[in-house]
Coordinates of C-alpha atoms in Angstrom, one line a residue:
X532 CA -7.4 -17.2 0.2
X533 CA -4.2 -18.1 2.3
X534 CA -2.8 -21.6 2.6
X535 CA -2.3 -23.1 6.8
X536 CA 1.5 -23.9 6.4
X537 CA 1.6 -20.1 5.7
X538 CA -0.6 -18.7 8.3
X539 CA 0.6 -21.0 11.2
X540 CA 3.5 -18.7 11.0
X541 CA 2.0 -15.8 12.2
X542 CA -0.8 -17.9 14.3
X543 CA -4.8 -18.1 12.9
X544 CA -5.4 -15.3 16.0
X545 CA -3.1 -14.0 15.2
X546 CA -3.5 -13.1 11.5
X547 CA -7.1 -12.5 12.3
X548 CA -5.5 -9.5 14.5
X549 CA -3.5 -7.9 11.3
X550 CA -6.7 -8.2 9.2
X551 CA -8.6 -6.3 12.1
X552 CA -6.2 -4.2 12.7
X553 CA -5.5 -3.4 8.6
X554 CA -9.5 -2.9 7.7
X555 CA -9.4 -0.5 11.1
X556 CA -6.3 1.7 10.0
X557 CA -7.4 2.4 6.6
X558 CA -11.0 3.7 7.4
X559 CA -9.1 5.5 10.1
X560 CA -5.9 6.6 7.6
X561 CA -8.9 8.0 4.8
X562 CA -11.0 10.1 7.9
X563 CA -7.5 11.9 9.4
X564 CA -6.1 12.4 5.7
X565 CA -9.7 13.9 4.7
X566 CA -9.7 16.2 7.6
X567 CA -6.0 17.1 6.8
X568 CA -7.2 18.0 3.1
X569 CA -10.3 19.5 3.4
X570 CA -10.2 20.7 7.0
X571 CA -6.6 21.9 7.4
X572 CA -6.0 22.7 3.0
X573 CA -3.0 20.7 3.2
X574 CA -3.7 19.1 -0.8
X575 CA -0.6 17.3 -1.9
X576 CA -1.0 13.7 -1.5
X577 CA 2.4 12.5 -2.2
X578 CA 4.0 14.9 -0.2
X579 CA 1.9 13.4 2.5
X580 CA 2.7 9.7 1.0
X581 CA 6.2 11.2 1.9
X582 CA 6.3 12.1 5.2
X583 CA 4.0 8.5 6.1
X584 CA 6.4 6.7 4.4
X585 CA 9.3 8.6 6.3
X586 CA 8.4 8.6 9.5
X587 CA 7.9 4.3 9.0
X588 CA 11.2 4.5 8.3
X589 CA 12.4 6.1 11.2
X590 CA 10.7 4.0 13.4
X591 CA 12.0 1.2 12.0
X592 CA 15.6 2.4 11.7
X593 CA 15.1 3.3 16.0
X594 CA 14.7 -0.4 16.8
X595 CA 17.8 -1.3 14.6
X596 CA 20.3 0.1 17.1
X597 CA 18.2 -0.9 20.4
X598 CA 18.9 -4.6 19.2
X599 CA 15.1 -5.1 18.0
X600 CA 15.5 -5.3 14.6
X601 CA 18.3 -6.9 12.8
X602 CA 19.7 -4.4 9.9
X603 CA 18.7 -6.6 6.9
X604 CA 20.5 -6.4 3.7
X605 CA 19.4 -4.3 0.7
X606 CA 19.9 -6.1 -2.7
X607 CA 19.1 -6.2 -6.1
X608 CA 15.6 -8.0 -5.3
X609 CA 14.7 -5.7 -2.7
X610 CA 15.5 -2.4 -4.4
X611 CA 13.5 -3.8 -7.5
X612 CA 10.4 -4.3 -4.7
X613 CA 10.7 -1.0 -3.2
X614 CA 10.9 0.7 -6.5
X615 CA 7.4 -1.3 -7.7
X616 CA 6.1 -0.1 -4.2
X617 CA 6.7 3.6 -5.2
X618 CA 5.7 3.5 -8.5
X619 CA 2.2 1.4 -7.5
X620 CA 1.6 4.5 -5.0
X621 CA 2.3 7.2 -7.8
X622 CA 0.2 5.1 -10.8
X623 CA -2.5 4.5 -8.1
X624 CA -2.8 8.1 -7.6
X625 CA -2.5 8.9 -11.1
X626 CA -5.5 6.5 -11.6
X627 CA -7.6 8.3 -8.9
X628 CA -6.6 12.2 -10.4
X629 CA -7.5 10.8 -14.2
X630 CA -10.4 8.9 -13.5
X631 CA -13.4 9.1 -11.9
X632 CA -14.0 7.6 -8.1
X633 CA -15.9 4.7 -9.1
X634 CA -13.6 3.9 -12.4
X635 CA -10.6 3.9 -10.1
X636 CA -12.6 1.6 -8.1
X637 CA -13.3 -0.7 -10.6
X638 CA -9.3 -1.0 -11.7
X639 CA -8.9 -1.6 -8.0
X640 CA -11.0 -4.4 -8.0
X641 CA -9.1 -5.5 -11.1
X642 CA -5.7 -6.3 -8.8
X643 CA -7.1 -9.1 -7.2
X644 CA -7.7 -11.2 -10.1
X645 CA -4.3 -10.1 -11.5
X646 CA -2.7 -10.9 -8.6
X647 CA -4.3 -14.6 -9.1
X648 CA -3.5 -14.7 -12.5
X649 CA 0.6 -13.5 -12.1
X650 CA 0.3 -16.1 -9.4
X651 CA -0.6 -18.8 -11.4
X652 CA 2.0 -17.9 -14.2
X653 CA 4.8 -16.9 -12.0
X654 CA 4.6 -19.4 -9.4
X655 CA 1.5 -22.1 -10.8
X656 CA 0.3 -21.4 -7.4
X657 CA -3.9 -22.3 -8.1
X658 CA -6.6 -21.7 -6.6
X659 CA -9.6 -23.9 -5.5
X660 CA -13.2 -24.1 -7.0
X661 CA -14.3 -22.3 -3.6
X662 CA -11.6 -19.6 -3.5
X663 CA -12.3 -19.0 -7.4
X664 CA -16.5 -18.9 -6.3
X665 CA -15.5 -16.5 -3.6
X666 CA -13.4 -14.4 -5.5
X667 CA -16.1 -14.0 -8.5
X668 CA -18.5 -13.3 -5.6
X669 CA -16.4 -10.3 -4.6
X670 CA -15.7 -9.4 -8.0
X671 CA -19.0 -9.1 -9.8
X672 CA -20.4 -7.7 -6.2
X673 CA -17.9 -4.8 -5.9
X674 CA -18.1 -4.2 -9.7
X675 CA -22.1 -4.2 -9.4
X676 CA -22.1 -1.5 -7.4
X677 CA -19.8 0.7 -8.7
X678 CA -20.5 0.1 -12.4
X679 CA -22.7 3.0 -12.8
X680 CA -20.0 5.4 -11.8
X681 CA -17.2 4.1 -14.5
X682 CA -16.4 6.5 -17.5
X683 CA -13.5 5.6 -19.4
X684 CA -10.8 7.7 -20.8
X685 CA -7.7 7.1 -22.6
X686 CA -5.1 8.2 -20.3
X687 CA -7.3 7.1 -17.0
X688 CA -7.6 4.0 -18.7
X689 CA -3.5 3.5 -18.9
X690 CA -3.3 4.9 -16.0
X691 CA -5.4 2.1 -14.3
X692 CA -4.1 -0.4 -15.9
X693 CA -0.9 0.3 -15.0
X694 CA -1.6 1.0 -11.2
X695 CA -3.4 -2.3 -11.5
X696 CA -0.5 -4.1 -12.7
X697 CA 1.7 -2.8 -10.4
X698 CA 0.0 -2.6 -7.8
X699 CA -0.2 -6.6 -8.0
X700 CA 3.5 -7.0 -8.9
X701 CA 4.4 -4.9 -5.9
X702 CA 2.5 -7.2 -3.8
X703 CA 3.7 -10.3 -5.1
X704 CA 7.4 -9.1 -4.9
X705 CA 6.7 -8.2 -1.3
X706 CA 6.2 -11.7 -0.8
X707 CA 9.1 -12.8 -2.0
X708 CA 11.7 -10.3 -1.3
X709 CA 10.7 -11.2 2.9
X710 CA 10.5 -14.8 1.8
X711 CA 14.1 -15.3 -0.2
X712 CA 15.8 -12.8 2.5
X713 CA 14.3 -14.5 5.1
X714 CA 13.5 -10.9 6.5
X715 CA 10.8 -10.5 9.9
X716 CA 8.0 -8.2 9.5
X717 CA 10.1 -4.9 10.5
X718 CA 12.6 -5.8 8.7
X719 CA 10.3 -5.8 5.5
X720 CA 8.5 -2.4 6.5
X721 CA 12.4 -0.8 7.0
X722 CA 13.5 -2.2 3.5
X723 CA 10.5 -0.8 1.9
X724 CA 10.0 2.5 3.1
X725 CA 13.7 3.5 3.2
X726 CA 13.8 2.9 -0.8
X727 CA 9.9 3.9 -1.4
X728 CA 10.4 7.6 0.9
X729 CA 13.2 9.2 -1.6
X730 CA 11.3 7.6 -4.6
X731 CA 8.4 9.0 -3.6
X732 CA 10.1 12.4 -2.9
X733 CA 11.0 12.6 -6.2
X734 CA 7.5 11.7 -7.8
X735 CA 6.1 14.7 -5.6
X736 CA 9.1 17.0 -6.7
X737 CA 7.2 15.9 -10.3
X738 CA 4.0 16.2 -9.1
X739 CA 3.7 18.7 -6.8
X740 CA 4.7 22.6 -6.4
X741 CA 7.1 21.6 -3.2
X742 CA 7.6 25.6 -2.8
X743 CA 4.2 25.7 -1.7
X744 CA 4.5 22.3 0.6
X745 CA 7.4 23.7 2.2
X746 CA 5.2 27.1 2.5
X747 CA 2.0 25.3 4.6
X748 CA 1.7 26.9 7.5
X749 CA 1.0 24.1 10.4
X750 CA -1.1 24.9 12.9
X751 CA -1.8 22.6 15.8
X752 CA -4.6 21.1 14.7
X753 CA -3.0 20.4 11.5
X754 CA 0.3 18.8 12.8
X755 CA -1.8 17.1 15.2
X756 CA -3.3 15.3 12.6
X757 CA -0.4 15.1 10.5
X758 CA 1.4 12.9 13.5
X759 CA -1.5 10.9 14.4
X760 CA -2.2 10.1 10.4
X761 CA 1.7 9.3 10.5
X762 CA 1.3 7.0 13.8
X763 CA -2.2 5.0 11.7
X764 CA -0.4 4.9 8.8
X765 CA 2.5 2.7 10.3
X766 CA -0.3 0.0 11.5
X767 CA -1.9 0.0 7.6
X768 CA 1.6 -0.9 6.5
X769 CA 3.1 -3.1 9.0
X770 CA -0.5 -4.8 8.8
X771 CA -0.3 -5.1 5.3
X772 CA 3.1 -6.5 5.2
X773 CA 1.9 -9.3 8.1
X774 CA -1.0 -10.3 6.1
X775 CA 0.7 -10.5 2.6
X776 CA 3.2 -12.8 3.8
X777 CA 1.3 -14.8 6.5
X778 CA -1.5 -14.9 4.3
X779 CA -0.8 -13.7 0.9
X780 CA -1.3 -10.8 -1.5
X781 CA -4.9 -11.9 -3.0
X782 CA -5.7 -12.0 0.6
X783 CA -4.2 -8.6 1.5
X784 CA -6.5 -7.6 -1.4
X785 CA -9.7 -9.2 -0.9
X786 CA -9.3 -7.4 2.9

């Protein structure tokens, strides 16, 4: 789903790496978070979101004054992108608490063909007979199997629509904010997370009792897991920032 002026930026190999490397980190992201949560009783996802998206910030803003990473500007585009990248985390796990797993699923599924379709009116970027074959494939595939699971409510149902739509409008921006700024991949991951980490802060102050986040007692095992799922969850963004812009987001998706 990616064009080759696009991905000889990043290299074919190279691109196949970040998709390797993406598919890798969110199995591994999902298995430390689970044994955080059920293991460990450390429940609050957001607050969790938080401290992920934190801690990608703070490794970014290291390499600023070591000379790695040039200090990009923050403007009006790429506030507007980091704000959709909060809000797509908080409606996504909205989606997820009102709906059931394979409903939340199936409005997952729904943010690759949304993504074609703003594409298409946003940009009238189209796609080819093959990619539209392959994408119905993976569609009405995914959607097969989780079909049986899908029970609709009202408010999961705005609630997935909305993480669908943002979800794919975050992605898209993503694009563009790195592409009109003319920012590297670092340089994206530190504009996003530095807006998306106090955003997010405040959807868990929402959200979430932070009396009793503040409260959790961390043992070692616990903080162990809480670094390591800190350290994975830098690779599933700085993967996912590499493959939406080398590639692009229906890709990102479809991964």
């Amino acid at each position: 789903f990616s064009s080759s002026p696009r991905t000889m930026k990043t290299g074919t190999l190279g691109l196949t790496a970040y998709i390797l490397m993406s598919i890798l980190s969110a199995v591994a992201i999902v298995l430390i978070t689970k044994r955080l949560f059920f293991i460990y009783h450390f429940k609050w996802a957001t607050s969790l979101l938080v401290l992920h998206q934190g801690s990608c910030a703070a490794i970014a803003w290291v390499f600023v004054p070591l000379g790695y990473v040039a200090q990009p500007k923050f403007n009006t585009l790429s506030l507007l992108g980091g704000s959709l990248g909060a809000l797509s985390i908080a409606f996504l796990n909205a989606s997820l608490w009102y709906n059931a797993v394979g409903t939340y699923q199936v409005f997952k599924l729904l943010t690759v063909p949304v993504i074609a379709g703003i594409d298409f009116v946003w940009t009238g970027k189209q796609l080819s007979r093959l990619q539209l074959l392959a994408l119905a494939c993976i569609v009405v595939g995914t959607g097969f199997v989780t079909v049986a699971e899908v029970e609709l409510r009202v408010i999961g149902t705005v609630m997935g629509i909305l993480a669908t739509s943002v979800t794919a409008l975050h992605q898209i921006m993503m694009e563009k904010v790195t592409r009109e700024n003319q920012f590297d991949k670092m340089q994206t991951l530190l504009v996003y997370t530095t807006i998306s980490t106090p955003l997010c802060f405040v959807i868990a102050a929402f959200t979430e009792p932070l009396t009793e986040v503040s409260a959790y007692e961390w043992s070692r095992g616990a903080l162990a897991h809480l670094i390591l799922s800190c350290v994975v969850f830098y690779f599933v963004a700085i993967s996912m920032v590499v493959i939406v812009n080398a590639a692009s987001p229906l890709t990102f998706q479809v991964v």
